[in-house]
CSV table of C-alpha atoms and ligand atoms in Angstrom, one decimal:
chain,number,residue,atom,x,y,z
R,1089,UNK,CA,-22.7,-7.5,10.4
R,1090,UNK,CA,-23.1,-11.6,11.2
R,1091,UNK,CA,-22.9,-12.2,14.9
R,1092,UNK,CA,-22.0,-15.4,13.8
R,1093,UNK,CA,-18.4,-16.2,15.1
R,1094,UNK,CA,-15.7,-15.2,13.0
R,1095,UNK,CA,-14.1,-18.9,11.7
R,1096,UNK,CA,-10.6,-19.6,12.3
R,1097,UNK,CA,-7.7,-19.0,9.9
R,1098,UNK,CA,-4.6,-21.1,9.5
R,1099,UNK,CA,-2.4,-22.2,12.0
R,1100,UNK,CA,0.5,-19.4,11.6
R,1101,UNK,CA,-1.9,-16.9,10.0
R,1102,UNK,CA,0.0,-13.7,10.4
R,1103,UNK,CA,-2.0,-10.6,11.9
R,1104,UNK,CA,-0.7,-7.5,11.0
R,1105,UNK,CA,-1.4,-3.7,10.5
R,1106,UNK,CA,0.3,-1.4,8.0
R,1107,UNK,CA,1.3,2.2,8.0
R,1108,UNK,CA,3.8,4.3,5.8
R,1109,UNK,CA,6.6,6.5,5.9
R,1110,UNK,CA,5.3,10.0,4.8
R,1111,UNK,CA,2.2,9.3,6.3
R,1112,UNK,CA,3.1,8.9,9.7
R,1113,UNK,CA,6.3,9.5,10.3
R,1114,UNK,CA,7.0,13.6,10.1
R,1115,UNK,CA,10.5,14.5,11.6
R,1116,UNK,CA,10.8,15.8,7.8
R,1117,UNK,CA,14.5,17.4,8.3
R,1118,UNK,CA,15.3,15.1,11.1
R,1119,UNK,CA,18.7,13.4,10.4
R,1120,UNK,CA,19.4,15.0,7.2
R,1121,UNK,CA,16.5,13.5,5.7
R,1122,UNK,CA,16.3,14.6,1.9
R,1123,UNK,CA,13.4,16.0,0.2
R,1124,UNK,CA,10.8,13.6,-1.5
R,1125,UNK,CA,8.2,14.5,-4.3
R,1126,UNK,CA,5.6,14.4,-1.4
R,1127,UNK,CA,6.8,17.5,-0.1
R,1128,UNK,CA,7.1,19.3,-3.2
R,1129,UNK,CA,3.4,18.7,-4.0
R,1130,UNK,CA,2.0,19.2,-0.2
R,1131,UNK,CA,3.6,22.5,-0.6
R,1132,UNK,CA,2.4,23.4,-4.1
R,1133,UNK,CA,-1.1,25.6,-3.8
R,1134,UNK,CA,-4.4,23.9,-4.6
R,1135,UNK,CA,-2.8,20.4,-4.1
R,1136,UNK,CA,-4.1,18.5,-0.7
R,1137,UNK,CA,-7.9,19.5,0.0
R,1138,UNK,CA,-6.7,20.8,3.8
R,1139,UNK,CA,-3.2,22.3,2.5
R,1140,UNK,CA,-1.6,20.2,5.0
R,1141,UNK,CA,1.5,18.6,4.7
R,1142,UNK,CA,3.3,15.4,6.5
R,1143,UNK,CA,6.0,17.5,8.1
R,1144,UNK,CA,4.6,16.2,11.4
R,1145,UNK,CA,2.1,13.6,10.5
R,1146,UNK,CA,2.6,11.6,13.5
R,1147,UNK,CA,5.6,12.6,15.1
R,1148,UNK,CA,6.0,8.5,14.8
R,1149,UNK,CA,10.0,9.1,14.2
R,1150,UNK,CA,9.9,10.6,17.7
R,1151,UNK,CA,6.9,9.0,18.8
R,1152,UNK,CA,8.0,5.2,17.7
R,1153,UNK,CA,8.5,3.2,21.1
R,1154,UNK,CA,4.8,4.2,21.9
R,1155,UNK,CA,3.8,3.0,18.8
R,1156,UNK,CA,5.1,-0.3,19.1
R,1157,UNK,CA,3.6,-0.6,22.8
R,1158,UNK,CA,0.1,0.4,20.9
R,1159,UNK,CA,1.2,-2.7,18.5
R,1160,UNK,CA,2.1,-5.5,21.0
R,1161,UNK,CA,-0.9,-4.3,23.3
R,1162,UNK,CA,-2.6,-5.2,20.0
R,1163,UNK,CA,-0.7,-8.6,19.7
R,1164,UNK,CA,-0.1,-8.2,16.4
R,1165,UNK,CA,2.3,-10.9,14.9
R,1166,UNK,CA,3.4,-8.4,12.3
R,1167,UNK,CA,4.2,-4.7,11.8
R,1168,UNK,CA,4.2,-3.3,8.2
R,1169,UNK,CA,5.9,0.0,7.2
R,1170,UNK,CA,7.3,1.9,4.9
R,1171,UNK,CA,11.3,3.0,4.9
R,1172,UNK,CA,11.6,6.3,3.5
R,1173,UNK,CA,14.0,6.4,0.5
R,1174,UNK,CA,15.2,9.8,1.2
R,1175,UNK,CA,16.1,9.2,4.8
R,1176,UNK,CA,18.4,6.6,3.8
R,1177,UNK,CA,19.7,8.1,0.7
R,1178,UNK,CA,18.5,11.9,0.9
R,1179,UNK,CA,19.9,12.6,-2.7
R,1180,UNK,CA,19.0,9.5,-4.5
R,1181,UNK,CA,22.1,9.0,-5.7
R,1182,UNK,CA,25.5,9.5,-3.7
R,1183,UNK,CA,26.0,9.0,-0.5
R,1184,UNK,CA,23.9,6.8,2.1
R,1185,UNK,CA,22.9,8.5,5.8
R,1186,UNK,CA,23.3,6.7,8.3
R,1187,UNK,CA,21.6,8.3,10.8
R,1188,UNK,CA,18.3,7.4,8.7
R,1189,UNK,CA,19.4,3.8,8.6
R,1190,UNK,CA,19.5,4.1,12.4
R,1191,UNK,CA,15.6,5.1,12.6
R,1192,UNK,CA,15.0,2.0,10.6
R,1193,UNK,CA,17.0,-0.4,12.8
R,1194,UNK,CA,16.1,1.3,16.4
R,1195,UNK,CA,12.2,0.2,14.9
R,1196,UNK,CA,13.1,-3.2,13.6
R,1197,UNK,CA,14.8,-3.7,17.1
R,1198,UNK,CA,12.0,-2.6,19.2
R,1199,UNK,CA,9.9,-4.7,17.0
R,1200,UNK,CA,11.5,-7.8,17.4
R,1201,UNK,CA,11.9,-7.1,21.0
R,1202,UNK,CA,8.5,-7.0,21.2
R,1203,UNK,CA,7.9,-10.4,19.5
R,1204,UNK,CA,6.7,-8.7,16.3
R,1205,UNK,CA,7.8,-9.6,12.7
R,1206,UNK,CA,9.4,-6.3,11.4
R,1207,UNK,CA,7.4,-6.3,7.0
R,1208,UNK,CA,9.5,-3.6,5.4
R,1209,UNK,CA,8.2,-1.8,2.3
R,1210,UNK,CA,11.1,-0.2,0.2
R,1211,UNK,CA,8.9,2.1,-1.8
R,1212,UNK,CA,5.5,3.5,-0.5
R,1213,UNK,CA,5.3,6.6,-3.1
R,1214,UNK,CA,8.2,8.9,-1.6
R,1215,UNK,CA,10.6,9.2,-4.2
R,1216,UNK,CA,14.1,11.2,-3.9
R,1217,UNK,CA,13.1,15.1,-5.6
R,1218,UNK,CA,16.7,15.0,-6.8
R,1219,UNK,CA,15.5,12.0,-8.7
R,1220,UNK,CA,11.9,13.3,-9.8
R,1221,UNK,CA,14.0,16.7,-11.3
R,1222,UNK,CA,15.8,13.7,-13.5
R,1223,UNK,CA,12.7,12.1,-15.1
R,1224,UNK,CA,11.6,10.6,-11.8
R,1225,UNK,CA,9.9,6.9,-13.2
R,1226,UNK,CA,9.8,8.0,-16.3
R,1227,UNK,CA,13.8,7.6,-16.7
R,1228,UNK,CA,14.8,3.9,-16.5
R,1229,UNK,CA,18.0,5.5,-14.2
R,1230,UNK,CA,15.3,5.3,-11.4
R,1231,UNK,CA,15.1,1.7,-11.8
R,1232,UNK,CA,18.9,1.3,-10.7
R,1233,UNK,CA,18.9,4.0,-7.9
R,1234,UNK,CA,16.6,1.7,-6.5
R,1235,UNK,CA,18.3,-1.1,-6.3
R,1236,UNK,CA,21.3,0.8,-4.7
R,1237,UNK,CA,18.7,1.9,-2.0
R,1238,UNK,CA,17.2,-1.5,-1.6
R,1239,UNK,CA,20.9,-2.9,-1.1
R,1240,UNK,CA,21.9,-0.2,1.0
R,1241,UNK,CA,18.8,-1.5,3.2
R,1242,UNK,CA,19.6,-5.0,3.4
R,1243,UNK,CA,23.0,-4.7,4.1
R,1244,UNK,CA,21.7,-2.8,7.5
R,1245,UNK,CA,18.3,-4.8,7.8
R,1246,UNK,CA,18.7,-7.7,5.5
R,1247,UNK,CA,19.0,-10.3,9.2
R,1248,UNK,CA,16.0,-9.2,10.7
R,1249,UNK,CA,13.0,-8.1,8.6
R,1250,UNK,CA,11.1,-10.8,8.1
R,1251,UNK,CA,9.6,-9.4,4.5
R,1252,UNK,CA,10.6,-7.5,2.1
R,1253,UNK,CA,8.1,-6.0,0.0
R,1254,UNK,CA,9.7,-3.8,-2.6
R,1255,UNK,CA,6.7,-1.8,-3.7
R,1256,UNK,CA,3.4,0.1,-3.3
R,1257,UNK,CA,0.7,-0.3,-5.2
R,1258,UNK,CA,2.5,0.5,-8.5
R,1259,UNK,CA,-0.5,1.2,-10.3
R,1260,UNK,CA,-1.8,3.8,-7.9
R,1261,UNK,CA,2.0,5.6,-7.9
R,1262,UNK,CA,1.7,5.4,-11.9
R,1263,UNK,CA,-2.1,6.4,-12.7
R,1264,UNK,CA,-2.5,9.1,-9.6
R,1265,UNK,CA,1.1,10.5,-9.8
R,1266,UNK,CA,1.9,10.3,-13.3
R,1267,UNK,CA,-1.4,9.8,-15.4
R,1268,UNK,CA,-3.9,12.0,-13.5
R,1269,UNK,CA,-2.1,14.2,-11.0
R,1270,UNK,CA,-3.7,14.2,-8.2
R,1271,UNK,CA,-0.7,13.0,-6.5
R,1272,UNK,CA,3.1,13.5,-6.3
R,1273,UNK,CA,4.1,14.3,-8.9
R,1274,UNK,CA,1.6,15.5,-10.4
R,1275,UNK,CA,1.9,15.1,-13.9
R,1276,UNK,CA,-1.0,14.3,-15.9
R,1277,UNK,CA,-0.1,12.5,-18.8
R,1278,UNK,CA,-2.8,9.8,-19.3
R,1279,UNK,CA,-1.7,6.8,-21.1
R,1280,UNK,CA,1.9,8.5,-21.8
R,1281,UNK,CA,2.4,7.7,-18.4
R,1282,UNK,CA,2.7,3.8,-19.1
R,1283,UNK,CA,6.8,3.9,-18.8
R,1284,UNK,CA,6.3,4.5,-15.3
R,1285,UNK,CA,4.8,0.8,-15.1
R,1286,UNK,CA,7.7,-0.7,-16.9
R,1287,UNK,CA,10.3,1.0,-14.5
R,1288,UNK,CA,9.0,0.5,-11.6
R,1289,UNK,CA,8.7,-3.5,-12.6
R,1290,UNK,CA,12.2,-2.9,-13.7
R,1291,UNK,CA,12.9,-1.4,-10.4
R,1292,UNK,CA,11.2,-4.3,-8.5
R,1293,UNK,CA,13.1,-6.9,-10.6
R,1294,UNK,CA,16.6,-5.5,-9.8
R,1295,UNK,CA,15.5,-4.7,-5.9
R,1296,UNK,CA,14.6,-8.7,-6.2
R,1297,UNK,CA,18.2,-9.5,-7.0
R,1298,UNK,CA,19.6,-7.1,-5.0
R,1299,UNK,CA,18.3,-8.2,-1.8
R,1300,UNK,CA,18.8,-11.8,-2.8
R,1301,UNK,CA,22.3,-10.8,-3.0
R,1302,UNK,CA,22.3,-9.6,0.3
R,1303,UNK,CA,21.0,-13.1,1.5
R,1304,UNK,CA,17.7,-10.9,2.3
R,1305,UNK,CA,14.4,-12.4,2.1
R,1306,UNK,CA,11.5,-13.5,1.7
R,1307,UNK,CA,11.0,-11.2,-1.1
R,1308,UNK,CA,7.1,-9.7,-2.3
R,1309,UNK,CA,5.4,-6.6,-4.2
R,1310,UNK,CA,2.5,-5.1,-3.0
R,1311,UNK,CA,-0.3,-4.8,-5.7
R,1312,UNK,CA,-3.4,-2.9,-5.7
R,1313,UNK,CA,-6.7,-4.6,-6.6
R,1314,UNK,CA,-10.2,-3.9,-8.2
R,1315,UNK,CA,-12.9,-5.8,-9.3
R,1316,UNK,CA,-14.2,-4.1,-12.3
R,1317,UNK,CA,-17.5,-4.1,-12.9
R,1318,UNK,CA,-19.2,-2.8,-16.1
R,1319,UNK,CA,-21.8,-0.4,-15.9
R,1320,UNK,CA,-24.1,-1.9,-18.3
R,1321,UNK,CA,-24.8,-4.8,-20.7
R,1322,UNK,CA,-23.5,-3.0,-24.0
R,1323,UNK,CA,-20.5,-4.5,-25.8
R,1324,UNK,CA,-18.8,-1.2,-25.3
R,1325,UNK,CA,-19.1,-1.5,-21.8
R,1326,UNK,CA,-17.7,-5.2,-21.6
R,1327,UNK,CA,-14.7,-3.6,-23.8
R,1328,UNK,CA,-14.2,-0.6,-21.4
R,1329,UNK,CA,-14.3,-3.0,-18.9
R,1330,UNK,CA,-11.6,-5.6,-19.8
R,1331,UNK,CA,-9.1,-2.5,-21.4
R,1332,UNK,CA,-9.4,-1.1,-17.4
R,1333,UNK,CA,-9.4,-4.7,-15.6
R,1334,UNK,CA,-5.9,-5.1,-18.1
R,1335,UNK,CA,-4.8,-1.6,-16.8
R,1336,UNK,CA,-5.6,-2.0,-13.3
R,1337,UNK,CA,-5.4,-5.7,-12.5
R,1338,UNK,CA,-3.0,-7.4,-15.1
R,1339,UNK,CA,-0.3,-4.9,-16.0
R,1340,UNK,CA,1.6,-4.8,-13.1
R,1341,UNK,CA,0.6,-8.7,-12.3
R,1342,UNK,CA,1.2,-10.9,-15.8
R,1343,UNK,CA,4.8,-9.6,-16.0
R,1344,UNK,CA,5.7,-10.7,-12.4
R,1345,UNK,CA,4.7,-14.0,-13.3
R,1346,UNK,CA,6.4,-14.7,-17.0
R,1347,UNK,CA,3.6,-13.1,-19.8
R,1348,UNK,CA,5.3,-10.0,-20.5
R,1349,UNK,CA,2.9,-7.1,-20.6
R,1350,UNK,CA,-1.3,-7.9,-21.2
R,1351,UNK,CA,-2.6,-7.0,-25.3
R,1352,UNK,CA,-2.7,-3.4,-25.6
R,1353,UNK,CA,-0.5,-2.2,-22.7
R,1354,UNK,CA,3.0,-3.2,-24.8
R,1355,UNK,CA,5.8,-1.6,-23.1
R,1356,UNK,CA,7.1,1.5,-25.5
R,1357,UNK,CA,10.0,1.1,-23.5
R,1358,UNK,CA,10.8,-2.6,-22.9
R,1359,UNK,CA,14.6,-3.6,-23.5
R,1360,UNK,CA,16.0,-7.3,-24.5
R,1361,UNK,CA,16.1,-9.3,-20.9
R,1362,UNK,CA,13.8,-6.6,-18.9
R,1363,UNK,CA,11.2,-8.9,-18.5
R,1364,UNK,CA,13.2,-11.8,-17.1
R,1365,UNK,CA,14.4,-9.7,-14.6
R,1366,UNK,CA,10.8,-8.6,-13.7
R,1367,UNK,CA,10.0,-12.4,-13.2
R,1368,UNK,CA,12.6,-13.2,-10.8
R,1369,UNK,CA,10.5,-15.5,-8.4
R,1370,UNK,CA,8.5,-14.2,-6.1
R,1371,UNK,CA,8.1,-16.2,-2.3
R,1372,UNK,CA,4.9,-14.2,-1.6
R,1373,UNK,CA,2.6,-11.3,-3.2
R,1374,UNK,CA,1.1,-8.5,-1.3
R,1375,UNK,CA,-2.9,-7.6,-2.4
R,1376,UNK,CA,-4.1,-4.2,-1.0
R,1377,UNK,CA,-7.9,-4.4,-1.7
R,1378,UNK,CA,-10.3,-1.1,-0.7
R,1379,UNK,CA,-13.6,-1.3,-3.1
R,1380,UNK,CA,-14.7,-2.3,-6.8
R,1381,UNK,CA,-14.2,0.0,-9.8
R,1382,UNK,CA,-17.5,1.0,-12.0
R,1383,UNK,CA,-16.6,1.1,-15.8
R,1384,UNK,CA,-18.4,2.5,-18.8
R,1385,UNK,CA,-17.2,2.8,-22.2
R,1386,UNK,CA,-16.0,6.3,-23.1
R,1387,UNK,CA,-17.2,8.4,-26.0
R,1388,UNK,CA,-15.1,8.0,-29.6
R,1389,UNK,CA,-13.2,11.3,-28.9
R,1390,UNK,CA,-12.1,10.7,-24.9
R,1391,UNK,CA,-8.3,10.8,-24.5
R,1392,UNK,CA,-9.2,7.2,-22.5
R,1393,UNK,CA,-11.5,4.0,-23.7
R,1394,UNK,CA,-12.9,3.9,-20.3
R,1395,UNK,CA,-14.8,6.1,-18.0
R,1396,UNK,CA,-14.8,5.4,-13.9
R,1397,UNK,CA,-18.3,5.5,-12.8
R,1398,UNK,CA,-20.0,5.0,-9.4
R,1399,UNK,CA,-21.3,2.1,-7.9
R,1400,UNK,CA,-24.6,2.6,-6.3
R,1401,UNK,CA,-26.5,0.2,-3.8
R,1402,UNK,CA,-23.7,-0.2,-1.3
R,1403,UNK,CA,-23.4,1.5,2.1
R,1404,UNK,CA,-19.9,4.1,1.2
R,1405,UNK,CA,-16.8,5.4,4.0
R,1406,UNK,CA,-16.0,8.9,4.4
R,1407,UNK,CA,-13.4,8.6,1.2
R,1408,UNK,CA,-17.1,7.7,-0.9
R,1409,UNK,CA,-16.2,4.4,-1.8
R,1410,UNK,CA,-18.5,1.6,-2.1
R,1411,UNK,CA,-17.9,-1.2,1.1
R,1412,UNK,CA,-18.1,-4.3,-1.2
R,1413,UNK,CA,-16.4,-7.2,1.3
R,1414,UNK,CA,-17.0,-10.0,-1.1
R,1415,UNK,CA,-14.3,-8.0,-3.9
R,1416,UNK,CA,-12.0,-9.1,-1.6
R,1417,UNK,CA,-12.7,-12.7,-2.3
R,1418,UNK,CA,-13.5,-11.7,-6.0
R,1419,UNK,CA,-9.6,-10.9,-6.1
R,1420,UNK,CA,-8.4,-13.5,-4.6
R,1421,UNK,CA,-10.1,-15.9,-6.1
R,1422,UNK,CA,-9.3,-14.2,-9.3
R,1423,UNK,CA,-5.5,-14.1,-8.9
R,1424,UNK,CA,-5.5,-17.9,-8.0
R,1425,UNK,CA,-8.1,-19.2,-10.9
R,1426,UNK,CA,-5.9,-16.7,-13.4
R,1427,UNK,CA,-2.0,-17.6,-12.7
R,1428,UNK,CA,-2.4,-20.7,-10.9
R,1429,UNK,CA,0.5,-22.5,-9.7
R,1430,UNK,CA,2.9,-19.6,-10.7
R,1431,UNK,CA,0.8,-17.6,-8.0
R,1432,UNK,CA,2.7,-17.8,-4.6
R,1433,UNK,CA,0.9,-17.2,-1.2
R,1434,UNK,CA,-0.6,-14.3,-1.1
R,1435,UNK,CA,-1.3,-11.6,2.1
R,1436,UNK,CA,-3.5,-9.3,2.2
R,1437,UNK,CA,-0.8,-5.9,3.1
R,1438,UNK,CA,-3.8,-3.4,3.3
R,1439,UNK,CA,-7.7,-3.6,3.7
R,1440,UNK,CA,-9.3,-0.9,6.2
R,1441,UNK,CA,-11.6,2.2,6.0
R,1442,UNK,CA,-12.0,5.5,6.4
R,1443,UNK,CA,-15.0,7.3,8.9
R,1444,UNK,CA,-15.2,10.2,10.8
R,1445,UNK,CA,-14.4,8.8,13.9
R,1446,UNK,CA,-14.2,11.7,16.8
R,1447,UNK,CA,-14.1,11.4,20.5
R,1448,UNK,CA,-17.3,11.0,22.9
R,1449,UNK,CA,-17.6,13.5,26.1
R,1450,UNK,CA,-16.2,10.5,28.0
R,1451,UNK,CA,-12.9,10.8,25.0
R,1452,UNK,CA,-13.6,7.2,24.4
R,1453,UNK,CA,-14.0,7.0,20.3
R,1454,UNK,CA,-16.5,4.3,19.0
R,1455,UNK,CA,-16.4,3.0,15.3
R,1456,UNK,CA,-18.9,0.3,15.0
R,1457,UNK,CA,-19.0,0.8,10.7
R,1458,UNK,CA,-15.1,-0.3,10.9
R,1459,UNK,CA,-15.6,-3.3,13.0
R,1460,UNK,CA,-18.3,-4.7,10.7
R,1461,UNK,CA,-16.4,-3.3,8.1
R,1462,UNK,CA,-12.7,-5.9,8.8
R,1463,UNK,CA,-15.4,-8.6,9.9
R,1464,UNK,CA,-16.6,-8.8,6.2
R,1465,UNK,CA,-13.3,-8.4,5.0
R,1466,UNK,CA,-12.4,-11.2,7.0
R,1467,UNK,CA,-14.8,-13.5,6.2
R,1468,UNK,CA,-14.4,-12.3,2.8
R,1469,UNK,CA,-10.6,-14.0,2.9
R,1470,UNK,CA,-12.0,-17.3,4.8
R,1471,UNK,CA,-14.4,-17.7,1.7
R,1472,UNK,CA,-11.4,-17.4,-0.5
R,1473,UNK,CA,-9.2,-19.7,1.8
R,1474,UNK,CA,-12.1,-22.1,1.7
R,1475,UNK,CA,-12.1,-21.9,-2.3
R,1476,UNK,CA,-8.4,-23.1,-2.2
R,1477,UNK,CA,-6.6,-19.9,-2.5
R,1478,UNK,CA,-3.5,-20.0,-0.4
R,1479,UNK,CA,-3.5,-16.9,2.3
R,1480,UNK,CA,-1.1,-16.8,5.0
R,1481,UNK,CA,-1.7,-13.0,6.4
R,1482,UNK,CA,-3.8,-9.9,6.8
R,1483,UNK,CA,-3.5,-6.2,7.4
R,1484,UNK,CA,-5.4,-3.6,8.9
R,1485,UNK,CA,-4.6,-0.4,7.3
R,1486,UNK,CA,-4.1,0.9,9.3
R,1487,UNK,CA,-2.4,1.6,12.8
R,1488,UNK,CA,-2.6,5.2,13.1
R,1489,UNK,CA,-5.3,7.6,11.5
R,1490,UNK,CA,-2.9,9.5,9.3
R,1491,UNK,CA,-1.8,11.8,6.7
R,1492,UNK,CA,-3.7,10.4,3.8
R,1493,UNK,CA,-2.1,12.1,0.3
R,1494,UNK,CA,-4.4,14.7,-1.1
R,1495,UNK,CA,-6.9,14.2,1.5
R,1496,UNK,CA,-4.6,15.5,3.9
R,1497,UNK,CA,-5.9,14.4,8.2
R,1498,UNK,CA,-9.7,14.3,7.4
R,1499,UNK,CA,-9.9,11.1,6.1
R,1500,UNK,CA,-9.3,9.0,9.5
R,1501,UNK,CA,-8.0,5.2,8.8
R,1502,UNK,CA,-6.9,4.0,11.9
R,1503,UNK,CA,-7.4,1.6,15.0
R,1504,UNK,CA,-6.1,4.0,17.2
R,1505,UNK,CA,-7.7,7.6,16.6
R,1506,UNK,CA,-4.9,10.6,16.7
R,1507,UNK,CA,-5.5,14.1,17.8
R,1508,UNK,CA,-3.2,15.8,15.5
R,1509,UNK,CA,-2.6,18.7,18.0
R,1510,UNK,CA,-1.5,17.3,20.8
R,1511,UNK,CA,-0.4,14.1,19.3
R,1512,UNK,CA,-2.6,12.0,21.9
R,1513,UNK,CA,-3.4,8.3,21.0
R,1514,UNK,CA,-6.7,6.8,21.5
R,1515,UNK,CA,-7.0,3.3,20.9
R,1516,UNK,CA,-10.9,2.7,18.4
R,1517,UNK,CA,-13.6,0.3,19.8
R,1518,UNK,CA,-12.2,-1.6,16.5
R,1519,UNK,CA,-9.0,-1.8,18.2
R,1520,UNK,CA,-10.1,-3.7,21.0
R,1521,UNK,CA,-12.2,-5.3,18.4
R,1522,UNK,CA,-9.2,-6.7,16.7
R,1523,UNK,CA,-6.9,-7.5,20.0
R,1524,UNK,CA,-9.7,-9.8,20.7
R,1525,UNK,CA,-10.1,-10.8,17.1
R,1526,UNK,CA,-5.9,-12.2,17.3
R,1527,UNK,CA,-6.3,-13.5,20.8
R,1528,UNK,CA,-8.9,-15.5,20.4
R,1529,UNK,CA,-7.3,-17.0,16.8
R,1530,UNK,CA,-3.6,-17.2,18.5
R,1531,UNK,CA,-4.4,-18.7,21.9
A,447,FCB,C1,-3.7,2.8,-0.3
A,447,FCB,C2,-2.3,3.3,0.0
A,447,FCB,C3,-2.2,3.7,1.5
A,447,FCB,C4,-3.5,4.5,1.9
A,447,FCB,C5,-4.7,3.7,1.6
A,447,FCB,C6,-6.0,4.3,2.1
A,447,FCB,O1,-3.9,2.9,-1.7
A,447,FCB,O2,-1.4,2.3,-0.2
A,447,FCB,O3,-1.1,4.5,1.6
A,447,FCB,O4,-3.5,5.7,1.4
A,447,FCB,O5,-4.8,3.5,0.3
């Protein structure tokens, strides 16, 4: 890590840390909460490495005023997190609870109470199971449940979240969930899982109208990003390598911005007028950025034309991925150079790390790799800021360490460490870290 000081970011730069719903929140029957795909799968055998589940997580639905205390100790100017679909609509269809939509407005309160800017997510992954047992994203229905929910949402929230952000890394939801199975789901249906990408986007469009209607905004979608890199110098490689950058980087992005679907990743399901209503304007979009993908060209036979492979050379968290700071600015840099002026500002909604951060004798927990972990990160979206890329925010995933999907609680992401028996929070030397980091950029 520099010791050189960290530069200063924008006047207004938002500072912000992310969580989500399932992963924190627990309180899994509380308030007639429905049942999501998340707790189908935590409960099927085999399917998170610790056979937890996120019944409990946090206890952040019962735990949430101490949370925001942890978040304006922080001085963060924004909170993101994730409303559960199936708190606020436990069926996916039918009838709205109301009692879910009170969870969601005592938190915005208490955020803005606190002088915090309340970034809603609609869709972090947690879909209805009424609405998976009917085709889940595979079924265009799900597109216009989800604009119901979104409106259902606004009409409670839609005058004081300060962002909407209508969904999750889209690409993870599709190739994880429905292409590999290693997440809810579960289905593992390779490239038959591409109608998944052209729902959600459907789904995204419709929320975008939806909340409009509401008078609701600004309105974003929260992309995941990867630098690919090709393994080696073979033409096979470069082709692997551009087929996955297309999957991974463009498919969810060139439609949101007018060019229909990239060469080779034609929607089999596309209807007259979908794609105008994916490229309703944007006002910002959300890049979640962890590490670089390794690509080599598959052999004739593989049901794929690409192979993941490892990177090797670069210091790796406890989730075995590669810390690469300058993809950050790669992406960036990237998104502005490739859709220019139809790009709008951009945030960064997640960037943070996983390490196996435990307690010292004196209980105090030290995570020096994080801290110089963010400060490359960070210096990472300066470099991009000073190649003209337009960035107004940044977030730490993330608050807590949390239930993280098939990993279950050992992989530990947070600023503020959590003892998952006794539900004791322990702010991270990176905490501290970043209190300082804000302070000294918002004096
Ligand atoms: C992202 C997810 C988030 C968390 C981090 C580590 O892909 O959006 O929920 O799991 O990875």
């Amino acid at each position: 890590m520099t010791t050189a000081p960290m530069p200063a970011f924008p006047a207004g730069f938002r500072w912000g840390v992310a969580t989500s719903a399932y992963q924190i929140e627990g309180g899994a029957s509380a308030d007639g909460r429905g049942p999501s795909i998340w707790d189908t799968f935590a409960r099927t055998p085999g399917r998170i490495a610790d056979g937890s589940s996120g019944d409990v997580a946090c206890d952040h639905y019962h735990r949430h005023r101490e949370d925001v205390t942890l978040l304006a100790d922080l001085g963060v100017s924004a909170y993101r997190f994730s409303v559960a679909w199936p708190r606020v609509r436990p069926g996916g269809t039918g009838a709205a609870n109301p009692a879910g939509l009170d969870f969601y407005e005592r938190l915005v309160d208490d955020l803005l109470a606190a002088g915090i800017d309340p970034v809603a997510t609609l869709y972090h992954w947690d879909l209805p199971q009424p609405l998976e047992d009917a085709g889940g994203w595979l079924n265009r229905d799900t597109a216009e449940r989800f604009a119901e929910y979104a409106d259902l949402v606004a009409a409670r929230l839609g005058d004081r979240v300060k962002l909407w952000i209508t969904f999750n890394e889209p690409f993870i939801h599709m190739s994880l969930g429905y292409g590999t199975g290693e997440h809810a789901p579960g289905h593992a249906l390779l490239m038959d899982a591409l109608p998944v990408a052209h729902h959600q986007l459907l789904g995204h469009g419709l929320a975008v109208a939806a909340l409009r209607a509401r008078g609701a905004g600004p309105v974003a979608i929260t992309n995941h990003y990867s630098p690919v890199v090709p393994a080696g110098d073979t033409a096979a490689d470069r082709a692997a390598q551009r087929a996955y950058h297309a999957l991974h980087n463009r498919l969810f992005t060139d439609p949101l911005f007018g060019r229909g679907y990239p060469p080779g990743f034609e929607s089999p399901v596309l209807r007259d007028g979908d794609l105008d209503v994916i490229a309703a304007p944007l006002d910002l979009l959300g890049v979640n950025y962890y590490n670089p993908t390794g690509i080599r060209a598959a052999p004739p036979d593989a049901p794929l034309p690409f192979e993941i492979v490892d990177l090797t050379g670069y210091p790796r968290t406890a989730c075995d991925w590669p810390v690469v700071p300058d993809g950050l600015r790669t992406v960036l840099t990237w998104l502005h150079a490739e859709y220019g002026d139809a790009l709008p500002p951009v945030q960064v909604t997640e960037s943070g790390c996983a390490y196996d951060d435990e307690p010292d004798a004196d209980g105090r927990v030290h995570d020096p790799e994080r801290i110089a972990y963010l400060d490359g990160h960070l210096r990472a979206v300066r470099a991009a800021l000073d190649a003209g890329v337009d960035i107004t925010g940044y977030f730490v995933w993330s608050l807590l360490d949390n239930w993280e999907w098939a990993e279950g609680f050992d992989k530990r992401f947070g600023l503020v460490h959590v003892d998952y028996d006794t539900q004791a929070r322990t702010p991270k030397s990176s905490y501290a870290w970043f209190r300082d980091l804000i302070a000294a950029d918002r004096p």
